[in-house]
Coordinates of N, CA and C and ligand atoms in Angstrom, one line a residue:
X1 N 128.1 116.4 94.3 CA 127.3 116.1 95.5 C 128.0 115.0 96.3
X2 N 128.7 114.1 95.6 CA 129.3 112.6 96.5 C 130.6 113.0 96.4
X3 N 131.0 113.0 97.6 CA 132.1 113.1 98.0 C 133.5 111.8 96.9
X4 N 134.5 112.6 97.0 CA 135.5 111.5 95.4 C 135.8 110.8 96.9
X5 N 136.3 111.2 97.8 CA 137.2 110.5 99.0 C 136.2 109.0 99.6
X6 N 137.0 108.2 99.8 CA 136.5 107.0 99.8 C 135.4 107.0 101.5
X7 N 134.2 106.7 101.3 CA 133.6 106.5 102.7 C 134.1 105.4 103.1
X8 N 133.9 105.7 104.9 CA 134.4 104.7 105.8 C 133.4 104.4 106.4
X9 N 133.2 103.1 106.2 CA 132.2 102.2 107.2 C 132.5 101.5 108.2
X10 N 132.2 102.1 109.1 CA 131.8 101.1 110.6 C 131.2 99.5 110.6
X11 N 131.3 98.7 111.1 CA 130.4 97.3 111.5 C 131.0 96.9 112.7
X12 N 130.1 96.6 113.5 CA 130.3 95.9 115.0 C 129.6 94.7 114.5
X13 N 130.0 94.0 114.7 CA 129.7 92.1 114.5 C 130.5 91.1 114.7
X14 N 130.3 90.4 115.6 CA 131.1 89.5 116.0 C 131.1 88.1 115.5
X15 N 130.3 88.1 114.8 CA 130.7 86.8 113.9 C 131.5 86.6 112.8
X16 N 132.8 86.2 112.5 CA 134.0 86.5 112.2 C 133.1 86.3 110.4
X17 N 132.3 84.9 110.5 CA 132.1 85.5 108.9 C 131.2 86.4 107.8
X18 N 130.8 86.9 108.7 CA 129.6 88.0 108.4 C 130.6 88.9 108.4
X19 N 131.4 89.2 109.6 CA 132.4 90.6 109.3 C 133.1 90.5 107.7
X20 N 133.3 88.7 107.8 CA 134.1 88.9 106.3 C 133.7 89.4 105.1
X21 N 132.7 88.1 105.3 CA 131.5 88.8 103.7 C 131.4 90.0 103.8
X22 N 131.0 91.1 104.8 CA 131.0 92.5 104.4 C 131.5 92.9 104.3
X23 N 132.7 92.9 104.7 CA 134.3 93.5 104.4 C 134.7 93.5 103.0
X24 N 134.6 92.2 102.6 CA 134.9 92.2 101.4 C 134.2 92.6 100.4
X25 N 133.0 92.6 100.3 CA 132.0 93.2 99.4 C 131.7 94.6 99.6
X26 N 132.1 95.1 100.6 CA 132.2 96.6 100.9 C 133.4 96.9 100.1
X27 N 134.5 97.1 100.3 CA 135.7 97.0 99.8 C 135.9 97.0 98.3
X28 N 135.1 96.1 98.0 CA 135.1 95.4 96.4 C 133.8 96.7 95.5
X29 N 132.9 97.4 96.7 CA 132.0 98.5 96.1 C 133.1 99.6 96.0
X30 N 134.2 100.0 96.7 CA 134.7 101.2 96.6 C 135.1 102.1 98.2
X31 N 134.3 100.9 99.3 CA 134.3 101.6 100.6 C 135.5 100.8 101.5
X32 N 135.8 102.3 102.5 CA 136.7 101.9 103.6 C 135.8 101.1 104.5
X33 N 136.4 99.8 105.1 CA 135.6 99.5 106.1 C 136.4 98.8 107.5
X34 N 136.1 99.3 108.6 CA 136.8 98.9 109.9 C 135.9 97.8 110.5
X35 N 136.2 96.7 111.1 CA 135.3 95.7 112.1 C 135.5 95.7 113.0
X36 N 134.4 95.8 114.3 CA 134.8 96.0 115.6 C 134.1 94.3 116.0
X37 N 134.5 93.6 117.4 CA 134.0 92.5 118.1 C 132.6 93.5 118.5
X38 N 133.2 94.7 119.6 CA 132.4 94.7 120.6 C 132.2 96.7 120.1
X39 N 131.2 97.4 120.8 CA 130.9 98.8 121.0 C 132.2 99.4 121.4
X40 N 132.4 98.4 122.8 CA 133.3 99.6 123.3 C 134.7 100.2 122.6
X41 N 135.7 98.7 122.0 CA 136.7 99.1 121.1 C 135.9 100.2 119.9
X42 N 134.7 99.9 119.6 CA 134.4 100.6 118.4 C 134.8 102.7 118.3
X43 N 133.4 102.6 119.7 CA 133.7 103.8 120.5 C 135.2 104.4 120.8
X44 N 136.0 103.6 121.0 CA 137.5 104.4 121.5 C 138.2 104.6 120.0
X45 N 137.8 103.9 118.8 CA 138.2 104.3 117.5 C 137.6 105.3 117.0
X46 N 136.0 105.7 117.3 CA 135.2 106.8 116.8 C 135.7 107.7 117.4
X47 N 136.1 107.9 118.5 CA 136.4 109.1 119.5 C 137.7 109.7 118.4
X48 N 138.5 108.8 117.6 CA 139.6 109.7 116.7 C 139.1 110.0 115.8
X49 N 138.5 108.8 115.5 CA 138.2 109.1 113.6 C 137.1 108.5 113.6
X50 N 135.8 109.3 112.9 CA 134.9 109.8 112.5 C 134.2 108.8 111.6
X51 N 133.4 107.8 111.4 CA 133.5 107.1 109.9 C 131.9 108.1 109.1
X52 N 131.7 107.0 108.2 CA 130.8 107.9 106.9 C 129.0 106.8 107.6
X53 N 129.4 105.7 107.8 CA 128.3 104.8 108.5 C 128.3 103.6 109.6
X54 N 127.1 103.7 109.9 CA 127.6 102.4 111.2 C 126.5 101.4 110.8
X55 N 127.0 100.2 110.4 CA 126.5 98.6 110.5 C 126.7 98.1 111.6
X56 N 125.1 98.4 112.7 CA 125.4 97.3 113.8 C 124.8 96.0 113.9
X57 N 125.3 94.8 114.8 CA 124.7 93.9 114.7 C 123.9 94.0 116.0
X58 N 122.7 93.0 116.6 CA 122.3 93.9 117.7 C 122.9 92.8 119.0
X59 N 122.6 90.9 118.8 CA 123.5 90.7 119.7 C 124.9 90.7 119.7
X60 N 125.6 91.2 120.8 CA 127.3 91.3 120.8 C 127.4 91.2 121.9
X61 N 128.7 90.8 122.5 CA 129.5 91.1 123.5 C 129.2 92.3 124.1
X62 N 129.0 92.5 125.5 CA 129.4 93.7 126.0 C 127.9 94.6 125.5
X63 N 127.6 95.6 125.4 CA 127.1 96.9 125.2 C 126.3 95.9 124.0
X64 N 124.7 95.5 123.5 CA 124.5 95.4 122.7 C 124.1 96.3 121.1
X65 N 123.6 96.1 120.2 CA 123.2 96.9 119.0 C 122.6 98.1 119.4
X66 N 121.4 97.8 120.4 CA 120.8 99.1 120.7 C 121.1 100.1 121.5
X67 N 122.1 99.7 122.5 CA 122.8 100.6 123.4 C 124.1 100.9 122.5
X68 N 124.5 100.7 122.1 CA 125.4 101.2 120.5 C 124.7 102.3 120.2
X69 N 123.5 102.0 119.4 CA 122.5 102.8 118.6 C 122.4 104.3 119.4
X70 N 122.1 103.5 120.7 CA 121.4 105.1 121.8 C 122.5 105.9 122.2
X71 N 124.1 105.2 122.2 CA 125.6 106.0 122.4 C 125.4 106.7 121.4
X72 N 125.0 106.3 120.0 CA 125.7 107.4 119.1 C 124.6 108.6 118.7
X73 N 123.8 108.1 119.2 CA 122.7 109.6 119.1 C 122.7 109.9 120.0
X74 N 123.3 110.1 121.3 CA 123.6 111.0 122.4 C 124.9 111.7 121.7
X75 N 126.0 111.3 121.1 CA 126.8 111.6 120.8 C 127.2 112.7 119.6
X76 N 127.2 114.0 120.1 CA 127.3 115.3 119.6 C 127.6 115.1 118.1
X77 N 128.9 114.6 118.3 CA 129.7 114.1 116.6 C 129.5 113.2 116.4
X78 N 129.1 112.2 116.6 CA 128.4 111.0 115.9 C 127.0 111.3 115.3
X79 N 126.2 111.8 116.0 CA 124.7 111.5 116.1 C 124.2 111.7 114.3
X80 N 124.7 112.5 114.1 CA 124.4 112.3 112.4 C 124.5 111.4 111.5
X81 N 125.3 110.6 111.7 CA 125.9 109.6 111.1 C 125.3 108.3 110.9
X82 N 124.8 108.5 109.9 CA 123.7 106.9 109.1 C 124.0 105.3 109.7
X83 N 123.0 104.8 110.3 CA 123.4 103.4 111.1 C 122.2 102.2 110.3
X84 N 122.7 101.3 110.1 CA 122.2 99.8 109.7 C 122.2 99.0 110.5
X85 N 121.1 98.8 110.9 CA 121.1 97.5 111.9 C 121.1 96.1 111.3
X86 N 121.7 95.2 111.6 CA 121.2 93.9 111.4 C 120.5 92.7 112.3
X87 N 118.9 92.8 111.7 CA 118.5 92.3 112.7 C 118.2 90.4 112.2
X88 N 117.4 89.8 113.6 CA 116.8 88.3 113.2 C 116.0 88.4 112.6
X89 N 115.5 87.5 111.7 CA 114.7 87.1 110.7 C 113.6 87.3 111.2
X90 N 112.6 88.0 110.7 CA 111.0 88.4 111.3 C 111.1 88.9 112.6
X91 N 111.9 89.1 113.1 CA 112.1 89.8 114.5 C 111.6 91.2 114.6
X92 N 109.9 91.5 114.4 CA 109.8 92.8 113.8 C 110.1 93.6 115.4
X93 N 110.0 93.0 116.2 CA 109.9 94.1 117.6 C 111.5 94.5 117.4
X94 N 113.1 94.0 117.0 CA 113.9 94.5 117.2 C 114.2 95.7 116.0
X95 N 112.8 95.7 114.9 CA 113.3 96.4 113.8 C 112.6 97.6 114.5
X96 N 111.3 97.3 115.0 CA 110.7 98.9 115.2 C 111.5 99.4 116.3
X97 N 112.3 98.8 117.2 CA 113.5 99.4 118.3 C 114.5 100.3 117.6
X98 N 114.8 99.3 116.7 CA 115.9 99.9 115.8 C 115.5 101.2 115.9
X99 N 114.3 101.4 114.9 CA 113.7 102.5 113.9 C 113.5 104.2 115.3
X100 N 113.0 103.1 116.3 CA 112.7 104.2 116.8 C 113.6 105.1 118.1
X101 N 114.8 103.8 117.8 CA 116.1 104.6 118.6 C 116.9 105.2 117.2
X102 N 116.3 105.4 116.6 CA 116.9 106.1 115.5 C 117.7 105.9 114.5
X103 N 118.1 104.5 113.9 CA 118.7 103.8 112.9 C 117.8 103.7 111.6
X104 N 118.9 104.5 110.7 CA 117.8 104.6 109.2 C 117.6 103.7 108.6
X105 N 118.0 102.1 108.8 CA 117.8 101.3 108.0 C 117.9 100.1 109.1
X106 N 117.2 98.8 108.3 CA 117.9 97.6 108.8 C 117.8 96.7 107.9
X107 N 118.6 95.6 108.1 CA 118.8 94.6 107.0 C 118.6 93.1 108.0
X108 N 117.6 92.1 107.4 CA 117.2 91.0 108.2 C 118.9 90.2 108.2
X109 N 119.0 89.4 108.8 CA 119.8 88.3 108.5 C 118.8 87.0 108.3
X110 N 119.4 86.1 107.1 CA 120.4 86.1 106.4 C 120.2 86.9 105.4
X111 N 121.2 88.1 104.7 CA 120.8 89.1 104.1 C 121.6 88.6 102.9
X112 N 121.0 88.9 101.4 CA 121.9 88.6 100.1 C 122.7 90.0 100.1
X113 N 124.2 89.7 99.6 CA 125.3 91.0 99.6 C 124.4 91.8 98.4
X114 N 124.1 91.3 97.8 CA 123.5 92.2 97.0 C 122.5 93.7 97.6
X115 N 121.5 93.0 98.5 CA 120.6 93.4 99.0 C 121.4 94.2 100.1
X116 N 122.5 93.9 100.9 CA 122.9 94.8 101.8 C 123.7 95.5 101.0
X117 N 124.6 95.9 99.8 CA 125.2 97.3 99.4 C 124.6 97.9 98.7
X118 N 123.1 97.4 98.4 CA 122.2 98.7 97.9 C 121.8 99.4 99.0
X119 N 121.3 98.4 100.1 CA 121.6 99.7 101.7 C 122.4 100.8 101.9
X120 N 123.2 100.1 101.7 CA 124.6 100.7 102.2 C 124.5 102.2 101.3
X121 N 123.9 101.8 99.6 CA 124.1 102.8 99.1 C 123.1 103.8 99.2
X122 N 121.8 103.4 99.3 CA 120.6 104.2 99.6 C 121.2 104.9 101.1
X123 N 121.4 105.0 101.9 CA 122.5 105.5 103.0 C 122.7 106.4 102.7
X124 N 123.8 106.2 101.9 CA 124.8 107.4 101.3 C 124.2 108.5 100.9
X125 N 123.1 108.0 99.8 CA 122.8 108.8 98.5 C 121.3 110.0 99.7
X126 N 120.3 109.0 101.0 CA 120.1 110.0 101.5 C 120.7 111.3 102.4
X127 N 121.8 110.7 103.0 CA 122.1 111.7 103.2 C 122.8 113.1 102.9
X128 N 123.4 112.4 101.4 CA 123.7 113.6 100.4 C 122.5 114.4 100.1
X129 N 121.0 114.0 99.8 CA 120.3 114.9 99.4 C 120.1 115.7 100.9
X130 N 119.9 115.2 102.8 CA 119.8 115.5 103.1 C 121.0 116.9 103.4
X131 N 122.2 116.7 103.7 CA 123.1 117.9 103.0 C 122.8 118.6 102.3
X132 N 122.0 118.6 101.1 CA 121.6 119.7 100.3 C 120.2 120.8 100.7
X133 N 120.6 121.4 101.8 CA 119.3 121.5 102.9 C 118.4 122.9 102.1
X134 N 119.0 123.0 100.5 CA 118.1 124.0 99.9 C 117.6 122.9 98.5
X135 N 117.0 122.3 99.0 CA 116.4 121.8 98.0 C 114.7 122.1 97.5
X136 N 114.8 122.5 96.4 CA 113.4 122.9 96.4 C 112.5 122.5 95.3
X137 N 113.1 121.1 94.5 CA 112.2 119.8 93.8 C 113.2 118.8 94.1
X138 N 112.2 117.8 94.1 CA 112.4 116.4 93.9 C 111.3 115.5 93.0
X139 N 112.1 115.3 92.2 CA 111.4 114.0 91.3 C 111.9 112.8 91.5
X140 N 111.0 112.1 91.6 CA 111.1 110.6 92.1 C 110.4 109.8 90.5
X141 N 110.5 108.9 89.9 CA 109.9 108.5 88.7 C 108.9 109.9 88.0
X142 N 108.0 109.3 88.2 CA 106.7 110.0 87.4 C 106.3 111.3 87.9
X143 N 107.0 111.4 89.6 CA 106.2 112.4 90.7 C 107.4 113.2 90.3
X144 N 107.1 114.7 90.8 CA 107.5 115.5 91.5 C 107.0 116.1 92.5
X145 N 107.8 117.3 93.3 CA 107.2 117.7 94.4 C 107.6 119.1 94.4
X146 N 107.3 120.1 94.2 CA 107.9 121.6 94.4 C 107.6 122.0 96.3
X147 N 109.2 122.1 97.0 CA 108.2 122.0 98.3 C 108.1 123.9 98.5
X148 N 108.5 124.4 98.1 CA 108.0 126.0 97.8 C 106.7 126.6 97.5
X149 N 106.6 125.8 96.3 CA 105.1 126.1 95.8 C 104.0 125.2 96.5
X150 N 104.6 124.4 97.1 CA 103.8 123.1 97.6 C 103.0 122.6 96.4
X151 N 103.2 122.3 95.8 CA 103.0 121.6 94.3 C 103.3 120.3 93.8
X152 N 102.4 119.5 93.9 CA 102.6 117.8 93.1 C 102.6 117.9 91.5
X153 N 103.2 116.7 90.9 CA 103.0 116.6 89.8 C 103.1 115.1 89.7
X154 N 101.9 114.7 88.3 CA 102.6 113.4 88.3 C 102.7 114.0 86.3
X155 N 103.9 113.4 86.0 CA 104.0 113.6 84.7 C 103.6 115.3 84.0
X156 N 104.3 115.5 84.6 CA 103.8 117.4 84.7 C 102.2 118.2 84.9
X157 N 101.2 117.0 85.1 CA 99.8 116.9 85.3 C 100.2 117.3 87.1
X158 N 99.6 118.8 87.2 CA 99.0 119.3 88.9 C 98.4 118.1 89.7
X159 N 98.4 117.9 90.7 CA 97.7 116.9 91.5 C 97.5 117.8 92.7
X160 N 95.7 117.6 93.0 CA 95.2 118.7 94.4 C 95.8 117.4 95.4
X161 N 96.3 118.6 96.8 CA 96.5 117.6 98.0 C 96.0 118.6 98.6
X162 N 95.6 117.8 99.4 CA 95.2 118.3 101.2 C 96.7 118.6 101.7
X163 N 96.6 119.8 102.9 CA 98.0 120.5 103.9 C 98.7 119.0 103.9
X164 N 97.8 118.2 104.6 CA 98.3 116.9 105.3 C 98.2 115.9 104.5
X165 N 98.2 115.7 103.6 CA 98.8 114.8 102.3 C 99.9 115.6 101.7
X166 N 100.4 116.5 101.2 CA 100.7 117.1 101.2 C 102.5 117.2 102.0
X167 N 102.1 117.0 103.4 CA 103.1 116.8 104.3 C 103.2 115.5 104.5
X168 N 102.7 114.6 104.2 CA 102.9 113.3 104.3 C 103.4 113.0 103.0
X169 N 102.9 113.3 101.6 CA 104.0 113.0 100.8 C 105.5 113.5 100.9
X170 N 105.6 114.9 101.3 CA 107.0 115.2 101.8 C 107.5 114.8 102.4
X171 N 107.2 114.5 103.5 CA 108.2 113.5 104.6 C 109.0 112.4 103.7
X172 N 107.8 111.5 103.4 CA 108.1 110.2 102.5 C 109.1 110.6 101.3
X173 N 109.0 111.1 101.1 CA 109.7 111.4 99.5 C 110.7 111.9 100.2
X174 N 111.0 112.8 100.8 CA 112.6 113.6 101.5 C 113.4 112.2 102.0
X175 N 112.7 111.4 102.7 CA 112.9 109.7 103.3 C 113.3 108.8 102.5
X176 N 112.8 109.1 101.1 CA 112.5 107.9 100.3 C 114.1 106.7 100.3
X177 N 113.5 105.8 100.4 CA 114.2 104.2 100.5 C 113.9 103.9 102.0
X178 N 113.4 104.9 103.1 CA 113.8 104.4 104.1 C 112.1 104.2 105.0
X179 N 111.8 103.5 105.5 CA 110.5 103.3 106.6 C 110.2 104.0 107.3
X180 N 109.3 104.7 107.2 CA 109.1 105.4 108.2 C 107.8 104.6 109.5
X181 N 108.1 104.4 110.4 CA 106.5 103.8 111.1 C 105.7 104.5 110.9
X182 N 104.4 104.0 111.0 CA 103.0 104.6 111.2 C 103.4 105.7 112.7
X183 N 103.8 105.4 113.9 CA 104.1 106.7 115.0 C 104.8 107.4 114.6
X184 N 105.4 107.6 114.0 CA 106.5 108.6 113.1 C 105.7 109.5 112.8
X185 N 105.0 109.2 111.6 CA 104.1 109.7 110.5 C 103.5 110.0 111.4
X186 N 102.2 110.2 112.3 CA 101.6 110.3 112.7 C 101.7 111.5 113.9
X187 N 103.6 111.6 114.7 CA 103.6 112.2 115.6 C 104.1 113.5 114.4
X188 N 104.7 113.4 113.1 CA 105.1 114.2 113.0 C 104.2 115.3 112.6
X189 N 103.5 114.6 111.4 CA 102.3 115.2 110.9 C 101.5 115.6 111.5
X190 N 100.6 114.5 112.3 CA 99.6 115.2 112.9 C 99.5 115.7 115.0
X191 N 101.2 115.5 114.8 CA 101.6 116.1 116.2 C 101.4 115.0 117.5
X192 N 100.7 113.9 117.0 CA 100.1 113.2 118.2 C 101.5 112.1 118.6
X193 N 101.5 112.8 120.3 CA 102.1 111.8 120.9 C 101.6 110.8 121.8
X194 N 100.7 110.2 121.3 CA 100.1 108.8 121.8 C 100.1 107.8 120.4
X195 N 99.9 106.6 120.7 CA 100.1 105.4 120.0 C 98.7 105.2 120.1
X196 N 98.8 104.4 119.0 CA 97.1 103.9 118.8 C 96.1 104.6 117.6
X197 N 96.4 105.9 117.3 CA 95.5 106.8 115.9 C 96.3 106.5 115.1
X198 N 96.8 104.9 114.8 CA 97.9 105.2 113.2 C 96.3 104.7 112.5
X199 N 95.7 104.4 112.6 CA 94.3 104.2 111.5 C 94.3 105.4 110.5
X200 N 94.6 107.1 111.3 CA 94.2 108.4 110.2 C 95.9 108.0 109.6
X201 N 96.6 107.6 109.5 CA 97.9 107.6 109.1 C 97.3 106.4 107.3
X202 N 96.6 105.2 107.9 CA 96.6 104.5 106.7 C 95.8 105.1 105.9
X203 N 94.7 105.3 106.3 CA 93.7 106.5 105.4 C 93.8 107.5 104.5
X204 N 94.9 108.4 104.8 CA 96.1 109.1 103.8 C 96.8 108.6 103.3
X205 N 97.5 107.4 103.6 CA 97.9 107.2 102.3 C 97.4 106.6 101.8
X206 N 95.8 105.9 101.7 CA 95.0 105.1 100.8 C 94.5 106.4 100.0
X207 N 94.6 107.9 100.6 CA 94.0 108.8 99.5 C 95.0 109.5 98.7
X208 N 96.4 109.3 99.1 CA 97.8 110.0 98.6 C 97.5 108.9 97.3
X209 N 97.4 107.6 97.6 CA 97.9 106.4 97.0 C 96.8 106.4 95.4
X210 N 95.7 106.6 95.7 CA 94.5 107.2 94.9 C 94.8 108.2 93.9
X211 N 95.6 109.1 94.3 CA 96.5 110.4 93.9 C 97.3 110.2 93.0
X212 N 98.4 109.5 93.2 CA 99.7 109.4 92.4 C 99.8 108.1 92.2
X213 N 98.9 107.3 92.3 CA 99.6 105.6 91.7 C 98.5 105.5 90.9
X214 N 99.2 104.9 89.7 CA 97.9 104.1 88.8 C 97.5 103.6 89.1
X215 N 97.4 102.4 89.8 CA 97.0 101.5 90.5 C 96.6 101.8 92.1
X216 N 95.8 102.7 92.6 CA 95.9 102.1 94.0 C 95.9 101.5 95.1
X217 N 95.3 99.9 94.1 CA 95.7 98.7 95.2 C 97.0 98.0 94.6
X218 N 97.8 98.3 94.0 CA 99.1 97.8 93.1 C 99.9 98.9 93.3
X219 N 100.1 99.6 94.7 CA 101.0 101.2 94.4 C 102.5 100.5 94.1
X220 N 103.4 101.4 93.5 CA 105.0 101.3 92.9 C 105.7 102.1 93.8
X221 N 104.9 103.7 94.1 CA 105.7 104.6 94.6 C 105.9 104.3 96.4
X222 N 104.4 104.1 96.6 CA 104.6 104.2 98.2 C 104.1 102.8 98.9
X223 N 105.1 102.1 99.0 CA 104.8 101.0 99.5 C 104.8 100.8 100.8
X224 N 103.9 99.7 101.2 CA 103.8 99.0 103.2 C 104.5 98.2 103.2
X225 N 105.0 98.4 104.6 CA 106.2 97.5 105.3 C 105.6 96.9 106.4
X226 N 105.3 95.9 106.3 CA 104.1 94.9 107.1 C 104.9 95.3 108.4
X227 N 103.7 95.8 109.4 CA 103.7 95.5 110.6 C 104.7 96.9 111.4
X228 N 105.2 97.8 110.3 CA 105.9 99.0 110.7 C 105.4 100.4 110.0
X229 N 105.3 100.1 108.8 CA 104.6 101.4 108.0 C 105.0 101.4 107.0
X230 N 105.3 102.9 106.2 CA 105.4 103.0 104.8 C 106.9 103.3 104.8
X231 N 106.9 103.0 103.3 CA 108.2 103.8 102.6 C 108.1 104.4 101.1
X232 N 108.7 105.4 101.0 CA 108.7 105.7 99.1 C 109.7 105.1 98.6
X233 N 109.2 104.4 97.4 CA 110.6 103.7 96.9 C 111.2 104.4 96.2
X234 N 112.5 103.9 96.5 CA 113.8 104.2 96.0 C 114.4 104.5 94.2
X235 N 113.4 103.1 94.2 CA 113.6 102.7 92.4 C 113.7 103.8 91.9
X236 N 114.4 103.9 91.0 CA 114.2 104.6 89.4 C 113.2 104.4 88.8
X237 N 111.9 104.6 89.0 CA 110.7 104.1 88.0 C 110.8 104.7 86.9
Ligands
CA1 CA1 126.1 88.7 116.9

C-alpha cells in the first residue's frame, strides 16, 4: 500500500528556523522535503514537480497560507494533495478557515517535532486508505465497520445504528485522525446547508458515543475538538 519511493514534502515558511527544525526532522523520518519563503516560488516549483504534501504556514510574504490553500484546490493536479496548516496558538478562527478551505490537518505553533511528524504521518497513512477506493472493512481498535453490509461491531458483538449514525460513524472512521467540523458533518449527512443545526450533529454522537465507547462520558474512539467538532482517533487502541 506505501509507496518504497521516498515522499516529498512541501513547506512554505518563512521563518528560517522553523523551516529548519522541519527539514531536519522530516529528513531524519525518511522524507524529501523542499522550503519555499513565499507561494509564489513554491507554485512555479509545483508547476514541474508534483510533491506528496503541503505544510503551509498561514502568515508569509506575498500570497498568504490561505490563498496558498484556495490555489491548490482550484488546481487540477494539485488539489488532491494532503495540506498542514500551521496555525497561532488558540487562533481557532484561522483553524476552522483552514478546515473549511480544505486543509486536512493543522498543527498549532509552538508545535513539539514529535507531535508534527505524527501529522505528517497520519497524512500519509490517510490517504493511502483513501487510494484504496474498494475498501469494504475497517477496524479501528475494538470497532469495526462493514460498509457493504452496513454493519458495526464492537469486539465481534453487532451494534443496531440508525441510517444516520450509521453514516456519521463512516464518515468519521474513513476520516479518522482528522476533524471533521460540526458543518461538515452536518451538511454532509444531513444535507443542510445552513449553519446553526450543529445541535442534531452533537446529539448523534452522544448516541453513536452510547454505542461504541465504554464510557460515554470518557469516549477513546470519538473525540471533541473544542470549538470545531469531532474526530475518530487515530490510536491503536
Ligand atoms: Ca510566518
Amino acid at each position: 500500500m506505501y509507496d518504497m519511493a521516498k515522499k516529498l514534502i512541501y513547506i512554505v515558511e518563512d521563518e528560517k528556523h522553523i523551516q529548519e527544525l522541519i527539514r531536519f526532522n522530516l529528513e531524519e523520518n525518511g522524507y524529501e522535503v523542499e522550503c519555499f519563503e513565499d507561494g509564489e516560488t513554491m507554485f512555479e516549483v509545483a508547476e514541474r514537480k508534483k510533491p506528496d504534501l503541503f505544510v503551509l504556514d498561514i502568515m508569509l510574504p506575498g500570497m498568504d497560507g490561505f490563498e496558498i490553500c484556495r490555489r491548490i484546490k482550484e488546481n487540477y493536479e494539485l488539489k488532491k494533495t494532503p495540506i498542514i496548516m500551521l496555525t497561532a496558538k488558540n487562533d481557532e478562527l484561522d483553524r476552522v478557515l483552514g478546515l473549511e478551505l480544505g486543509a486536512d490537518d493543522y498543527i498549532s505553533k509552538p508545535f513539539s517535532v514529535r507531535e508534527f511528524i505524527a501529522r505528517v504521518k497520519v497524512a500519509f497513512r490517510r490517504q493511502a486508505d483513501s487510494f484504496e477506493n474498494d475498501i469494504k472493512r475497517v477496524s479501528v481498535g475494538r470497532i469495526s465497520i462493514d460498509f457493504e453490509r452496513r454493519e458495526v461491531y464492537k469486539d465481534s458483538q453487532i451494534i443496531d445504528m440508525t441510517f444516520k449514525e450509521f453514516e456519521l460513524l463512516k464518515l468519521l472512521i474513513i476520516n479518522r485522525g482528522k476533524v471533521l467540523s460540526r458543518d461538515m458533518l452536518l451538511q454532509k449527512i444531513w444535507g443542510f446547508d445552513f449553519i446553526g443545526e450543529t445541535r442534531t450533529v452533537d446529539v448523534h454522537i452522544r448516541y453513536l458515543r452510547q454505542k461504541i465507547e465504554d464510557d460515554g462520558n470518557n469516549p477513546v474512539y470519538i473525540e471533541t475538538v473544542r470549538g470545531i467538532g469531532y474526530r475518530f482517533s487515530d490510536k491503536e487502541a
